[in-house]
Short mmCIF file of C-alpha atoms (C1' of nucleotides) in Angstrom, two decimals:
data_model
loop_
_atom_site.label_atom_id
_atom_site.label_comp_id
_atom_site.label_asym_id
_atom_site.label_seq_id
_atom_site.Cartn_x
_atom_site.Cartn_y
_atom_site.Cartn_z
CA UNK A 1 -12.73 8.17 -0.98
CA UNK A 2 -11.79 5.09 0.92
CA UNK A 3 -8.95 5.62 3.38
CA UNK A 4 -7.24 2.44 2.29
CA UNK A 5 -7.06 3.74 -1.28
CA UNK A 6 -5.31 6.87 -0.09
CA UNK A 7 -2.63 4.86 1.67
CA UNK A 8 -2.30 2.50 -1.29
CA UNK A 9 -1.69 5.48 -3.53
CA UNK A 10 1.13 6.51 -1.22
CA UNK A 11 2.69 3.09 -0.88
CA UNK A 12 4.88 3.26 -3.95
CA UNK A 13 8.26 4.92 -4.16
CA UNK A 14 7.67 6.65 -7.47
CA UNK A 15 4.26 7.98 -6.50
CA UNK A 16 5.65 9.37 -3.25
CA UNK A 17 8.46 11.02 -5.16
CA UNK A 18 6.04 12.61 -7.57
CA UNK A 19 4.23 14.19 -4.65
CA UNK A 20 7.44 15.53 -3.18
CA UNK A 21 8.46 16.93 -6.56
CA UNK A 22 5.10 18.63 -6.96
CA UNK A 23 5.53 20.33 -3.61
CA UNK A 24 8.41 22.33 -5.11
CA UNK A 25 7.85 22.38 -8.87
CA UNK A 26 10.31 25.17 -9.58
CA UNK A 27 13.10 23.23 -7.86
CA UNK A 28 12.31 19.97 -9.58
CA UNK A 29 11.23 20.74 -13.13
CA UNK A 30 12.49 22.94 -15.95
CA UNK A 31 10.62 26.13 -16.81
CA UNK A 32 7.40 25.56 -18.68
CA UNK A 33 6.78 27.99 -21.52
CA UNK A 34 3.01 27.93 -21.58
CA UNK A 35 1.91 27.31 -18.06
CA UNK A 36 2.55 28.50 -14.54
CA UNK A 37 3.54 25.86 -11.99
CA UNK A 38 1.46 27.50 -9.29
CA UNK A 39 -1.68 27.71 -11.36
CA UNK A 40 -1.92 24.39 -13.10
CA UNK A 41 1.10 22.34 -12.08
CA UNK A 42 3.44 20.23 -14.15
CA UNK A 43 2.64 18.32 -17.32
CA UNK A 44 2.75 14.55 -17.53
CA UNK A 45 5.70 14.48 -19.89
CA UNK A 46 7.98 16.36 -17.50
CA UNK A 47 7.02 14.10 -14.63
CA UNK A 48 7.62 11.07 -16.80
CA UNK A 49 11.10 12.19 -17.79
CA UNK A 50 12.04 12.89 -14.18
CA UNK A 51 10.65 9.56 -12.95
CA UNK A 52 12.28 7.54 -15.69
CA UNK A 53 9.40 5.11 -16.08
CA UNK A 54 7.25 4.57 -19.12
CA UNK A 55 4.64 7.07 -20.25
CA UNK A 56 1.80 4.67 -19.58
CA UNK A 57 2.99 3.91 -16.08
CA UNK A 58 3.27 7.56 -15.12
CA UNK A 59 -0.10 8.39 -16.61
CA UNK A 60 -1.61 5.60 -14.55
CA UNK A 61 0.23 6.66 -11.39
CA UNK A 62 -1.04 10.18 -11.75
CA UNK A 63 -4.59 9.00 -12.02
CA UNK A 64 -4.15 6.84 -8.93
CA UNK A 65 -2.94 9.92 -7.06
CA UNK A 66 -5.83 11.90 -8.44
CA UNK A 67 -8.44 9.33 -7.39
CA UNK A 68 -6.98 9.55 -3.90
CA UNK A 69 -7.39 13.37 -3.97
CA UNK A 70 -3.67 13.84 -3.57
CA UNK A 71 -3.22 15.74 -6.83
CA UNK A 72 -5.54 17.53 -9.20
CA UNK A 73 -5.44 17.72 -12.96
CA UNK A 74 -6.08 20.50 -15.44
CA UNK A 75 -6.25 19.91 -19.14
CA UNK A 76 -4.91 22.75 -21.28
CA UNK A 77 -4.81 21.99 -24.98
CA UNK A 78 -3.00 18.74 -25.47
CA UNK A 79 -1.34 18.83 -22.08
CA UNK A 80 -2.59 17.67 -18.72
CA UNK A 81 -1.03 19.46 -15.80
CA UNK A 82 -0.97 17.94 -12.37
CA UNK A 83 -0.47 19.73 -9.09
CA UNK A 84 -0.59 18.93 -5.41
CA UNK A 85 -4.06 18.80 -3.86
CA UNK A 86 -3.60 20.72 -0.65
CA UNK A 87 -7.05 19.92 0.72
CA UNK A 88 -6.64 16.20 0.21
CA UNK A 89 -3.31 16.20 1.99
CA UNK A 90 -4.76 18.17 4.88
CA UNK A 91 -7.61 15.72 5.12
CA UNK A 92 -5.12 12.89 5.29
CA UNK A 93 -3.33 14.52 8.21
CA UNK A 94 -6.67 14.90 9.96
CA UNK A 95 -7.53 11.24 9.42
CA UNK A 96 -4.26 10.18 10.98
CA UNK A 97 -4.61 12.55 13.89
CA UNK A 98 -8.22 11.81 14.66
CA UNK A 99 -8.63 8.14 13.82
CA UNK A 100 -5.30 6.39 14.19
CA UNK B 1 12.13 3.04 8.48
CA UNK B 2 11.37 3.59 4.85
CA UNK B 3 8.39 5.88 4.25
CA UNK B 4 6.95 3.55 1.65
CA UNK B 5 6.85 0.74 4.20
CA UNK B 6 4.84 2.90 6.57
CA UNK B 7 2.23 3.60 3.91
CA UNK B 8 2.19 -0.06 2.84
CA UNK B 9 1.49 -1.05 6.42
CA UNK B 10 -1.49 1.30 6.37
CA UNK B 11 -2.84 0.20 3.01
CA UNK B 12 -4.88 -2.71 4.25
CA UNK B 13 -8.36 -2.50 5.72
CA UNK B 14 -7.75 -4.86 8.60
CA UNK B 15 -4.48 -3.25 9.63
CA UNK B 16 -6.11 0.18 9.59
CA UNK B 17 -8.94 -1.14 11.73
CA UNK B 18 -6.50 -2.61 14.22
CA UNK B 19 -4.94 0.80 14.65
CA UNK B 20 -8.29 2.46 15.18
CA UNK B 21 -9.24 -0.21 17.73
CA UNK B 22 -5.99 0.28 19.59
CA UNK B 23 -6.67 3.98 19.86
CA UNK B 24 -9.60 3.17 22.16
CA UNK B 25 -8.88 -0.24 23.63
CA UNK B 26 -11.48 -0.04 26.39
CA UNK B 27 -14.21 0.62 23.85
CA UNK B 28 -13.13 -2.14 21.51
CA UNK B 29 -11.94 -5.04 23.63
CA UNK B 30 -13.22 -6.90 26.66
CA UNK B 31 -11.51 -6.36 30.02
CA UNK B 32 -8.16 -8.08 30.33
CA UNK B 33 -7.59 -9.77 33.67
CA UNK B 34 -3.80 -9.60 33.82
CA UNK B 35 -2.86 -6.47 31.96
CA UNK B 36 -3.74 -2.83 31.70
CA UNK B 37 -4.65 -1.53 28.25
CA UNK B 38 -2.81 1.72 28.82
CA UNK B 39 0.39 0.09 29.94
CA UNK B 40 0.93 -2.74 27.54
CA UNK B 41 -1.97 -2.77 25.11
CA UNK B 42 -4.09 -5.64 23.86
CA UNK B 43 -3.03 -9.23 23.35
CA UNK B 44 -2.88 -10.85 19.92
CA UNK B 45 -5.72 -13.26 20.64
CA UNK B 46 -8.22 -10.50 21.36
CA UNK B 47 -7.25 -8.63 18.23
CA UNK B 48 -7.54 -11.83 16.22
CA UNK B 49 -11.05 -12.56 17.49
CA UNK B 50 -12.18 -9.02 16.72
CA UNK B 51 -10.64 -9.04 13.22
CA UNK B 52 -12.02 -12.44 12.31
CA UNK B 53 -8.95 -13.53 10.34
CA UNK B 54 -6.63 -16.39 11.11
CA UNK B 55 -4.16 -16.29 13.97
CA UNK B 56 -1.19 -16.42 11.62
CA UNK B 57 -2.48 -13.55 9.54
CA UNK B 58 -3.04 -11.30 12.53
CA UNK B 59 0.33 -12.15 14.00
CA UNK B 60 1.93 -11.20 10.72
CA UNK B 61 -0.13 -8.00 10.40
CA UNK B 62 0.92 -6.92 13.87
CA UNK B 63 4.55 -7.38 13.01
CA UNK B 64 4.10 -5.36 9.83
CA UNK B 65 2.62 -2.56 11.91
CA UNK B 66 5.44 -2.89 14.39
CA UNK B 67 8.14 -2.72 11.72
CA UNK B 68 6.53 0.50 10.56
CA UNK B 69 6.69 1.90 14.11
CA UNK B 70 2.93 2.20 14.25
CA UNK B 71 2.50 -0.13 17.22
CA UNK B 72 4.81 -1.49 19.88
CA UNK B 73 4.85 -4.89 21.48
CA UNK B 74 5.43 -6.09 25.02
CA UNK B 75 5.81 -9.73 25.88
CA UNK B 76 4.36 -10.68 29.27
CA UNK B 77 4.47 -14.37 29.94
CA UNK B 78 2.89 -16.21 27.09
CA UNK B 79 1.10 -13.15 25.80
CA UNK B 80 2.28 -10.43 23.49
CA UNK B 81 0.49 -7.15 23.97
CA UNK B 82 0.38 -4.55 21.26
CA UNK B 83 -0.39 -0.89 21.64
CA UNK B 84 -0.38 2.19 19.50
CA UNK B 85 3.01 3.82 18.95
CA UNK B 86 2.27 7.49 19.50
CA UNK B 87 5.71 8.66 18.39
CA UNK B 88 5.55 6.77 15.13
CA UNK B 89 2.16 8.21 14.30
CA UNK B 90 3.34 11.72 15.08
CA UNK B 91 6.34 11.20 12.86
CA UNK B 92 4.03 10.13 10.07
CA UNK B 93 2.01 13.32 10.38
CA UNK B 94 5.24 15.30 10.22
CA UNK B 95 6.35 13.47 7.09
CA UNK B 96 3.10 14.30 5.36
CA UNK B 97 3.16 17.91 6.46
CA UNK B 98 6.77 18.59 5.64
CA UNK B 99 7.47 16.45 2.59
CA UNK B 100 4.24 15.90 0.68
"C1'" DA C 1 9.08 -33.97 32.22
"C1'" DA C 2 4.69 -33.69 30.03
"C1'" DT C 3 1.00 -31.03 28.63
"C1'" DA C 4 -1.52 -26.94 27.47
"C1'" DT C 5 -1.86 -22.33 25.72
"C1'" DA C 6 -0.31 -18.06 23.11
"C1'" DT C 7 2.25 -16.45 19.54
"C1'" DA C 8 5.48 -16.77 15.59
"C1'" DT C 9 7.08 -18.75 11.42
"C1'" DC C 10 6.72 -21.57 7.16
"C1'" DG C 11 4.95 -23.16 2.70
"C1'" DA C 12 1.46 -22.73 -0.53
"C1'" DC C 13 -2.09 -20.75 -3.19
"C1'" DT C 14 -4.81 -16.74 -4.85
"C1'" DT C 15 -5.33 -11.96 -5.72
"C1'" DT C 16 -3.33 -7.53 -6.45
"C1'" DT C 17 0.23 -4.40 -7.85
"C1'" DC C 18 4.07 -3.03 -10.83
"C1'" DC C 19 5.39 -1.84 -15.11
"C1'" DC C 20 5.77 -2.43 -19.89
"C1'" DG C 21 4.60 -2.01 -25.11
"C1'" DA C 22 0.87 -1.37 -28.18
"C1'" DT C 23 -3.03 1.06 -29.31
"C1'" DA C 24 -6.69 4.55 -28.85
"C1'" DT C 25 -8.19 9.30 -28.08
"C1'" DG C 26 -7.97 14.23 -28.02
"C1'" DC C 27 -6.12 18.33 -29.65
"C1'" DC C 28 -3.45 21.32 -32.65
"C1'" DA C 29 -1.14 22.86 -37.00
"C1'" DA C 30 -0.39 22.74 -41.82
"C1'" DT D 1 -8.40 16.56 -43.27
"C1'" DT D 2 -4.28 14.67 -42.51
"C1'" DG D 3 -0.31 14.25 -39.61
"C1'" DG D 4 1.90 14.89 -35.38
"C1'" DC D 5 2.21 15.32 -30.39
"C1'" DA D 6 0.51 14.54 -25.49
"C1'" DT D 7 -2.02 11.73 -22.76
"C1'" DA D 8 -5.06 7.78 -21.64
"C1'" DT D 9 -6.39 3.09 -21.85
"C1'" DC D 10 -5.73 -1.88 -22.68
"C1'" DG D 11 -3.62 -6.49 -22.23
"C1'" DG D 12 -0.17 -9.05 -20.24
"C1'" DG D 13 3.90 -11.09 -17.62
"C1'" DA D 14 6.52 -10.78 -13.35
"C1'" DA D 15 6.71 -9.63 -8.60
"C1'" DA D 16 4.54 -8.69 -4.23
"C1'" DA D 17 0.78 -8.94 -0.86
"C1'" DG D 18 -3.22 -11.40 1.26
"C1'" DT D 19 -4.52 -15.23 3.57
"C1'" DC D 20 -4.68 -19.82 5.10
"C1'" DG D 21 -3.43 -24.37 7.63
"C1'" DA D 22 0.38 -26.72 9.58
"C1'" DT D 23 4.15 -26.54 12.40
"C1'" DA D 24 7.62 -24.50 15.56
"C1'" DT D 25 8.75 -21.91 19.70
"C1'" DA D 26 8.11 -19.87 24.17
"C1'" DT D 27 6.01 -19.85 28.47
"C1'" DA D 28 3.15 -21.66 32.30
"C1'" DT D 29 1.12 -25.41 34.95
"C1'" DT D 30 0.98 -29.81 36.94
#
DNA sequence: AATATATATCGACTTTTCCCGATATGCCAA
DNA sequence: TTGGCATATCGGGAAAAGTCGATATATATT
């Protein structure tokens, strides 16, 4: 993954917020009946409601974050759950500390 | 400084390169007769030559990086020298580690 | 004061990003 | 197998970023 793409993914207010929300799912989203926040994350619909942007925009934003290895997705039935990608975020810290 | 602006400043190939060059000025720029890399940094002209973009573009890029607290500038005579802003970069690492 | 040099700012044009509504796809239930 | 959700993808219009050349400003030299 290109470093520039990682920073581009982070250079949008809504996408940054999504990442902060996903750091503390239980504080930021209502209970999910069928899925555990820790295991699979939060479904697109909940993120969309919280962000207040259109469904298509949020779907796109999540895939931008995913391409940058900042979140990871799990499909369960008709839902896609997104959660923080710990490894990707650690790698980002390393890039900043070692290259910039 | 808004977090988004920091990431925007970093989401450009040339600006990222400038930061990596400024991490090791002696490896990336020719000797400067009148100024010490460690003290004041590298002058705009040298950065411009290395980047291969126009003078106006590089001047603008450096001020974007400065507004994001990623570099700091020192005017000495007719030259402006830019160097890495260690504190700003450390703050960025902290933001990522504590909020994302 | 006039000139030369380094950097900053301005105006313009092109490319990219933001964000939407409409539509397609995948999955489940009746 | 048809209908109903959840999500993804597509096409587009508006706003922002990328980049340039021209010009302005600041400083130094003569």
